[in-house]
Amino acid sequence: MRRTTGTARGSPPARTLPTIRPRAGGGGGPGAGQPRRAWPRRAPGRPCLPGAVPGALLLRTTAQLDRERGDARAVNEVLTAADARPVFSSDDHGRGVTAVVSRRMRRAVVTVHGLPPLEGRDVYQLWLVSERPTSFRSLKVLGPDPAADGTSGPVVTGGLDEWSYAFTVTVEPTGGSPVPSSDAVVQLPLLALGIGS
């Protein structure tokens, strides 16, 4: 009995294809005759992004979302506190400050409204004013047009105590100031809540 190897009975023997080698300087299209460049290897477990900019953008977006979620949780904790109380103040021009305060948590959610856009390079700045001794703690630089640039709030602040006197808004140079450099544009006293002296 004859034994066959590699081909079926009656089929022509398999042919070995010749090896085609590109000729130096000849045709074959762009890059013919040139060694292939290997793709750069990436570390295991790391996403292969097309560039550093998308990666930085992704990290920045993730950080922003985390920050916004944290801000929303902080706002909700104050607004839903059992002792949360709203208080507001406004002047004849409609400029004002509104706050929801929890004495137990010693925290407040503050927003401003009715502030007209500023000209030049000035910005609004929100402060917590305390007494004995008188001190000013910057809560946020609001921007030149809080209603349009989204800086009007809500702003969450903590550390309220019996010496916390008022929330105040002033006009400051670009970037804000370490202490107020002008008179208050609008002010919300905290005496009605029994916090200030």
Steps between C-alpha positions, in 0.01 A plus 500: 500500500645832388497779754458860385610806682364859473268456195179320427500209256474619146584862588805673354792536738509822705718773356725710709455870423820680421616768744467846348763743616463870417774643285695789639412816313226325305122520502262349746350825624615745766722348762584191297823346614491687828475317835163520671470722805353328803215667690613637838414270783284629783515407862241237596186641658540849351264629231663577169396859428589671173675783679573674828237770448196266498640327807539829686152604389353176630668542838387862524142409409494219755635729772242764412214248520625373836519856629150582377359185661671590828363854485149369433521264798620781728216727388242227549624419851440858613167545320358180650628559854227486763583851624563661158364853487495740204584868534543768236574867458467733201515872432282734295691406183429129533852411607503242775634193676305188592619232741370174645669448837529197727610600850553138601733435204642855519476517124315709244413501131534852360394653167506855371261663256434826320864608472555709184797421271821681591707697253875478471693232686309498830320198649254435779619311809293327769611514864403367841540777757574410862525712814732501803734559337358624172621274219408420141516154348481483122240248386523545126606738224174534309618658177403822322150379404381225738164452330665435162822320592339257744687616811194623691481176699405293676805534724532263796685628804568356843649619825208718607505589868361754745734766360386459137344835424402522130555394142632792297574568133763755394663611174865398473780494238530202265582184692355631826659646812622352831281754684223728368628815332160667451169547678234231488279494192245286683498332841300225671504527885482172690351645820149385407619139517651544842848430370661842522530692825 
